[in-house]
Structure formats: structure tokens, C-alpha cells
mmCIF file of C-alpha atoms in Angstrom:
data_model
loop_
_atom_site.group_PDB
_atom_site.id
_atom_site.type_symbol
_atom_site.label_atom_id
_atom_site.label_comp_id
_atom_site.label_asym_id
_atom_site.label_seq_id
_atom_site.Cartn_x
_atom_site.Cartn_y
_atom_site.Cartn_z
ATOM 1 C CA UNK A 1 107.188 117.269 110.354
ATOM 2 C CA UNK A 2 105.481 114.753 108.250
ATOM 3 C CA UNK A 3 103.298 112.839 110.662
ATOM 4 C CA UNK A 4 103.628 109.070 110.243
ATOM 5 C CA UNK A 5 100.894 107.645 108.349
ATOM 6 C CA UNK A 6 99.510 110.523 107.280
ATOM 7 C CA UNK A 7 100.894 111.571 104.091
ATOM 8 C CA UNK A 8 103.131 109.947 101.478
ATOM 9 C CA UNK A 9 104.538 107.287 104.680
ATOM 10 C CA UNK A 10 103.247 104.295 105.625
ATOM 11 C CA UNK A 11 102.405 103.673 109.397
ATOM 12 C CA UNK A 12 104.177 99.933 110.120
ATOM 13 C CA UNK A 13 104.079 99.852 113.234
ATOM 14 C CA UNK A 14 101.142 97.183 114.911
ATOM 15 C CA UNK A 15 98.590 99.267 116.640
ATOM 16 C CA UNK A 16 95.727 97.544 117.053
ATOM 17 C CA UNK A 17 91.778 98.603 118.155
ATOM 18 C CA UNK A 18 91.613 101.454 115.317
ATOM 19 C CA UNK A 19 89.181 102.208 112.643
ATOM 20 C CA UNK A 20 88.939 103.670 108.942
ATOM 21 C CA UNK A 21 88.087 107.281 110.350
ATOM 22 C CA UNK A 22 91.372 107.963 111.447
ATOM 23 C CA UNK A 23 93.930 108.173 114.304
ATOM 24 C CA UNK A 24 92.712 108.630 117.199
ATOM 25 C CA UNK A 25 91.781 105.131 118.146
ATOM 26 C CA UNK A 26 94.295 103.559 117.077
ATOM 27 C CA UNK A 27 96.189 101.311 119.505
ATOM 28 C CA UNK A 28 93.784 103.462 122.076
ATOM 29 C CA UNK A 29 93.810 100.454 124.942
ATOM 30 C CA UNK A 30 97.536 100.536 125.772
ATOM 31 C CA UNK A 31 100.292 103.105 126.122
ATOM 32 C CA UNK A 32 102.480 100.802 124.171
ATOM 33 C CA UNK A 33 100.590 100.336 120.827
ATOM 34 C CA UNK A 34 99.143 103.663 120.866
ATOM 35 C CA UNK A 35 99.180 105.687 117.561
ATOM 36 C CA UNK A 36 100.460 109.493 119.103
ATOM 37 C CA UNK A 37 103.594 107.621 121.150
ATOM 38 C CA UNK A 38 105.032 106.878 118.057
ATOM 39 C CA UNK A 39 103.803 110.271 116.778
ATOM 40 C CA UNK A 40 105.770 112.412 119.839
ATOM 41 C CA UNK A 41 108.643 110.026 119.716
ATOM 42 C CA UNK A 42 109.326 111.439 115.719
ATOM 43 C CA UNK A 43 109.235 114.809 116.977
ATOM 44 C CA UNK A 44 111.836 114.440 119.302
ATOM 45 C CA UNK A 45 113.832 112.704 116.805
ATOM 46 C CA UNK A 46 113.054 115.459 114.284
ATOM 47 C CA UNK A 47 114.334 117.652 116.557
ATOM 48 C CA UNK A 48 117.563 115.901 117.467
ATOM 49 C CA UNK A 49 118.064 115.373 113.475
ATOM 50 C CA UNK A 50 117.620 119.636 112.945
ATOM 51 C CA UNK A 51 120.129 120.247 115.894
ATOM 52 C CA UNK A 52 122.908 117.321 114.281
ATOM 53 C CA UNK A 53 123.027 119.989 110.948
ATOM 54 C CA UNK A 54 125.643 122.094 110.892
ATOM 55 C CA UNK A 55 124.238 124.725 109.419
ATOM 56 C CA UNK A 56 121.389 124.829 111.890
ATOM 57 C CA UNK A 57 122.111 127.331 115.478
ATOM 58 C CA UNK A 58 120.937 124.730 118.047
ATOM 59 C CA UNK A 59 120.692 127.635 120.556
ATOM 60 C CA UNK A 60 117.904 129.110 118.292
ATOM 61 C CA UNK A 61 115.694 126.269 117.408
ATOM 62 C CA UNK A 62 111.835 126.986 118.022
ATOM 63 C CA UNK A 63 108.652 124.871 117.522
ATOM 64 C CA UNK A 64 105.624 126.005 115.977
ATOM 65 C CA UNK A 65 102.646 124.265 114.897
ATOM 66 C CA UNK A 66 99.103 124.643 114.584
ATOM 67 C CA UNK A 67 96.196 121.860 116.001
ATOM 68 C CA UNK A 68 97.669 118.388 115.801
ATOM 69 C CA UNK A 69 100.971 120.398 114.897
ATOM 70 C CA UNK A 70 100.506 122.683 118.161
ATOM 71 C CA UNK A 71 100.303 120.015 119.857
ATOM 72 C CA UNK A 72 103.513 118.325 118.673
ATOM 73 C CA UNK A 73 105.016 121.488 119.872
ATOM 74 C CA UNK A 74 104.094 121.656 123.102
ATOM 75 C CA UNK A 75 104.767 117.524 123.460
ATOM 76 C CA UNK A 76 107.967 117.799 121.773
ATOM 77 C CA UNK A 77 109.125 121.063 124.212
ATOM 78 C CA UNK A 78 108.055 118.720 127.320
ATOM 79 C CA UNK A 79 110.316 116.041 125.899
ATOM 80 C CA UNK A 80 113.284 117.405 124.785
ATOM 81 C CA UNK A 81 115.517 120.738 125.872
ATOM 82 C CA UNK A 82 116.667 121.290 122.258
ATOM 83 C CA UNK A 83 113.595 123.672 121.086
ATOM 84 C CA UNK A 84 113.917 127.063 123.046
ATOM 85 C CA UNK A 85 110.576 128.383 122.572
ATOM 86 C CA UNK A 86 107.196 127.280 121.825
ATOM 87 C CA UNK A 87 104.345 128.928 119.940
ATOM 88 C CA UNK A 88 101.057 126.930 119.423
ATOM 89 C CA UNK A 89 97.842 127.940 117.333
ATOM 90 C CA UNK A 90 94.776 125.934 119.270
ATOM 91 C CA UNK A 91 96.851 123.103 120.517
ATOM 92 C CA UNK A 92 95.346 119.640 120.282
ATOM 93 C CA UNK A 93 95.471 116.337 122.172
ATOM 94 C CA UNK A 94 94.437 118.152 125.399
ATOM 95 C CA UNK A 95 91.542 117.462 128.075
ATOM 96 C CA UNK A 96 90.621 114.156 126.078
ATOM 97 C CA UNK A 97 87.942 113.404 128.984
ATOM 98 C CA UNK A 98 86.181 117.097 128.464
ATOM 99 C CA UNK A 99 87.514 117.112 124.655
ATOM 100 C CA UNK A 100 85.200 114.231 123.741
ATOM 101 C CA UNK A 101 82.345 115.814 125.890
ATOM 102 C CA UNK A 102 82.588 119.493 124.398
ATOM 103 C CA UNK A 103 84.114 118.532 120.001
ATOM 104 C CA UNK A 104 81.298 119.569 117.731
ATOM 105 C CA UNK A 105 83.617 117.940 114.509
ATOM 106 C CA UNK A 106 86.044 115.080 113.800
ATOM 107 C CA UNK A 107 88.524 114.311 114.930
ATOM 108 C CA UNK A 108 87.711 114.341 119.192
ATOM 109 C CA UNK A 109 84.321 112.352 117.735
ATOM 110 C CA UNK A 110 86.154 109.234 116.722
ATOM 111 C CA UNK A 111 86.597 108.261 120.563
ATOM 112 C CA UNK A 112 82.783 108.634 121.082
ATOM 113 C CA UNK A 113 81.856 106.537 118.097
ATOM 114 C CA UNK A 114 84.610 103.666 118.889
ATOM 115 C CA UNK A 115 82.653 103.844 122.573
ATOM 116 C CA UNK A 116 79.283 103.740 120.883
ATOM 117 C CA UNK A 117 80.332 100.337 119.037
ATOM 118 C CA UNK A 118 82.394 98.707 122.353
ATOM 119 C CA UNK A 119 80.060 99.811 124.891
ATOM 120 C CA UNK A 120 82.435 98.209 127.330
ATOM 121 C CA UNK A 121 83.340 100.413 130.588
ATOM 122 C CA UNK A 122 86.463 98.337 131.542
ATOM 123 C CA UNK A 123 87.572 99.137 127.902
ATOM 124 C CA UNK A 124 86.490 102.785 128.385
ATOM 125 C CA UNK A 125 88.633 102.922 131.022
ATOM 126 C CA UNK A 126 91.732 101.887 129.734
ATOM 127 C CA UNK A 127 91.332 104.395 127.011
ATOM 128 C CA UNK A 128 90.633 107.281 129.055
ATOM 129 C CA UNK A 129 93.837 105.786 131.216
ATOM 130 C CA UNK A 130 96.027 105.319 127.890
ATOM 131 C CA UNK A 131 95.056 109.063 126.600
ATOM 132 C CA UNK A 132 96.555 110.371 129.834
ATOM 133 C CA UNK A 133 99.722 109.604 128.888
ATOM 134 C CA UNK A 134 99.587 111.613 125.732
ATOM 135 C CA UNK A 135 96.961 115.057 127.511
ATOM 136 C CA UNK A 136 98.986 118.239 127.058
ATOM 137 C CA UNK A 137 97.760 118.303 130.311
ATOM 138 C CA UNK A 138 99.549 116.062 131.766
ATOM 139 C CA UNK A 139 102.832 117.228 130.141
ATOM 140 C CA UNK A 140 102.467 120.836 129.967
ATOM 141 C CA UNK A 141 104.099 120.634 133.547
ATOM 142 C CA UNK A 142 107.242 119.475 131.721
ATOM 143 C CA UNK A 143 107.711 122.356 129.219
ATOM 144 C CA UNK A 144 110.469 124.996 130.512
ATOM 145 C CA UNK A 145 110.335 127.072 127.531
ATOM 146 C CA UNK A 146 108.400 130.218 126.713
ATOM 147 C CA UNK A 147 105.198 129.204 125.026
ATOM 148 C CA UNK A 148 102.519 131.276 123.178
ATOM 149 C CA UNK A 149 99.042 129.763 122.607
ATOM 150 C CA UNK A 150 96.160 131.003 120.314
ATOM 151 C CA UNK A 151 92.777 129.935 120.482
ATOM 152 C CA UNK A 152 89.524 130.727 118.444
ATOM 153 C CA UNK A 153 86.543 130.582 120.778
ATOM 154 C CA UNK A 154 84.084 129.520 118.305
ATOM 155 C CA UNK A 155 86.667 126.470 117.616
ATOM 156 C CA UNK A 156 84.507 123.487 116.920
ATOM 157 C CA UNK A 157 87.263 121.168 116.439
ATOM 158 C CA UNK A 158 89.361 121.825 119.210
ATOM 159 C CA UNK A 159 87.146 123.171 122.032
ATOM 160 C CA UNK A 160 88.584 126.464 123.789
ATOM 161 C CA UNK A 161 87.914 124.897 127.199
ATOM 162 C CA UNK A 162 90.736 122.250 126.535
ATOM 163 C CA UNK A 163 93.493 124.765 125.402
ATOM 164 C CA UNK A 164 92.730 126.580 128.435
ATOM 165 C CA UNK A 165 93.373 123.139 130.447
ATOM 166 C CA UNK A 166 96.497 122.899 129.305
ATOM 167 C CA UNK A 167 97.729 126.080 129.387
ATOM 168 C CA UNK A 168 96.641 126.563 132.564
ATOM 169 C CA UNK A 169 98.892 123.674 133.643
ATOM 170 C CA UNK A 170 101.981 125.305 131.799
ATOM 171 C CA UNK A 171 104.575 126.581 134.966
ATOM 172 C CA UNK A 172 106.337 128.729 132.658
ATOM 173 C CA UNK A 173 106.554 132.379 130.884
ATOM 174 C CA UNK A 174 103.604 131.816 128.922
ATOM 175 C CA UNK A 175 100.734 133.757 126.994
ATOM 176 C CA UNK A 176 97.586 133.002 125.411
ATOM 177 C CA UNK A 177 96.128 135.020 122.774
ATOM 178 C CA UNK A 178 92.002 134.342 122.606
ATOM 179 C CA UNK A 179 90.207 135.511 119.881
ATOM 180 C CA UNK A 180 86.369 135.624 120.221
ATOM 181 C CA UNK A 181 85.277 135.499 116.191
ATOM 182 C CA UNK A 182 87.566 132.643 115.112
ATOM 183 C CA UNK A 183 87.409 128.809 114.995
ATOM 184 C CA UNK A 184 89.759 126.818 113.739
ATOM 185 C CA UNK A 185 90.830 128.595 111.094
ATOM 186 C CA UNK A 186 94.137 130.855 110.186
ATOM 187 C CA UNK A 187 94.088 133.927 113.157
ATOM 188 C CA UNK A 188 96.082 136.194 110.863
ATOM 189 C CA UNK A 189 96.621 138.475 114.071
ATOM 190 C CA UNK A 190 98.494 135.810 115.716
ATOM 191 C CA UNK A 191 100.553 135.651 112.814
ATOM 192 C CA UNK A 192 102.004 138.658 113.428
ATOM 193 C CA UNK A 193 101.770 137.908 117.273
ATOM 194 C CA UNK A 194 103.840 134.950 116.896
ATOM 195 C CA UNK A 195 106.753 136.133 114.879
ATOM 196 C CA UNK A 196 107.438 139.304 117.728
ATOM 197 C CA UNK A 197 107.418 136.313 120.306
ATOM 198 C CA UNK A 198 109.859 134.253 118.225
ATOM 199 C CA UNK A 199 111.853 137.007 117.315
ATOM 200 C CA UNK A 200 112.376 137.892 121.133
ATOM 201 C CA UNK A 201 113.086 134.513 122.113
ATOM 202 C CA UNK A 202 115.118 133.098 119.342
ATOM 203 C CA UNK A 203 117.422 136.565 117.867
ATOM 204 C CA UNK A 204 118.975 137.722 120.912
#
């Protein structure tokens, strides 16, 4: 999926309280305005658009996706029956309150540097209460499909602790594949690991 705003699209939608950096302030003080609702709503439409082809077997429709992309597959699993399966390369978007404590890199730093310029707790707060609505953690709960997870525990970008937050709050038949000299980079292991797990799932 080509995330809005991102590539060749333009985001026109009114999302106010972001910054040049990037996305993940944008529209950060409501649930309504911000940037990743719009964001999950296209995958589920993406996915409803796939399953209307004929060509396409809506009994074997997976999602895969890797950072910001694994983390549109787990969100768009929680949100919609049509994907069966669910494999995810250090998922994203997850533990936003020990995410911003615990990123070494961009993107996770964005939040702490639109803090360090509104130093204003009330505001703070409403963040940290408008991110909840988009945590894996928070909808890993929802996902019924089997999901595989990857993570690189030298990941600067998308600290290990937070995949393991929201994996741990998956309540399905899950895995997790950790590997202890990666960051977040291509785990050609999991490659391999990924396709025998969508193979099972998806060509019975």
C-alpha cells in the first residue's frame, strides 16, 4: 500500500499540530485529525478493494509488512476479517509512551521534539491519550488471525521492548522470531521464516 502522503499522493486531509520532520505529529491532539486514522482506514479499504477482484481468492489473502508496514498489518488484521494471516517484521506504532522513552532514531523522536517546543502537560496529555487509539497495543487484542513477528534486538528505530508489548497482548496463535545481531534492517532468516508460515496458513 502506498501510504497517503508519503509518496507520489498528496495528504488533503486537515490535520493540524504537525511539523516538517514528518508524520508522527501530525493532527497528534485529537483522534479525529490524527495522521495514522486516515492511514489504517486505507488499509482496510485496500483490503476490501483486493477481495472485490475476481481474480483474487478472498479465503487466501495475507498481510505482510515490515516497520510502519508491519504495523499496517497488524492494524489492518484487528480491523477487518478479510486478511487470514499476519506476518510482521519489527512492527511499529506500538508502546508510544515507552517508544518515545527507549527510540535512539527518527521517527519515535519527533514526539519528543514537538514536546520540547510545547512544553505544555495538558497538551502532552492529549497526545499520549490520542496515540492510544492507534498502540498495537491496544488493538493487538482484536487480531484473530495467526500472526508472526520479527524483531532485531539491536533495533534503534523501533525498540524491541515495544514489539514485545504488543505481541504480548496478541490472544491468538502467534510467534515471534528475535534475532540478537540485527536492527532494523532486512532479517534474511525471517524471510524464509515467513514464507513456511504463509504457506501453512494461506495454501491449504
Amino acid at each position: 500500500m502506498l501510504v497517503r502522503g508519503q509518496g507520489g499522493s498528496e495528504d488533503q486531509t486537515v490535520t493540524p499540530g504537525g511539523h516538517a520532520l514528518g508524520w508522527m505529529t501530525k493532527g497528534i491532539l485529537s483522534k479525529e485529525t490524527y495522521y495514522y486514522r486516515g492511514v489504517y482506514l486505507d488499509a482496510v479499504r485496500a483490503l476490501e478493494v483486493i477481495q472485490s477482484f475476481p481474480e483474487v481468492d478472498k479465503h487466501r489473502i495475507g498481510v505482510i509488512g515490515g516497520s510502519q508496514g508491519g504495523a499496517l498489518a497488524v492494524a489492518a488484521a484487528a480491523l477487518s476479517d478479510i486478511p487470514k494471516v499476519v506476518a510482521a517484521d519489527y512492527p511499529y506504532l506500538s508502546n508510544f509512551e515507552r517508544a518515545v522513552d527507549a527510540a535512539l532514531e527518527q521517527p519515535y523522536l519527533e514526539i519528543n521534539s514537538y514536546f520540547r517546543r510545547n512544553s505544555d502537560p495538558e497538551a502532552e496529555e492529549k497526545a499520549f491519550e490520542t496515540l492510544s487509539y492507534f498502540d498495537l497495543i491496544n488493538l493487538a487484542g482484536w487480531v484473530k488471525q495467526p500472526t508472526l513477528m520479527a524483531i532485531g534486538l539491536i533495533d534503534k528505530i523501533t525498540p524491541p521492548s515495544t514489539v514485545f508489548a504488543a505481541y504480548n497482548h496478541l490472544e491468538t496463535d502467534k510467534d515471534l522470531k528475535v534475532y540478537r545481531y540485527f536492527g532494523h534492517e532486512f532479517i534474511p532468516a525471517f524471510q524464509t521464516e515467513k514464507l513456511s508460515f504463509l504457506q501453512k496458513h494461506l495454501l491449504k
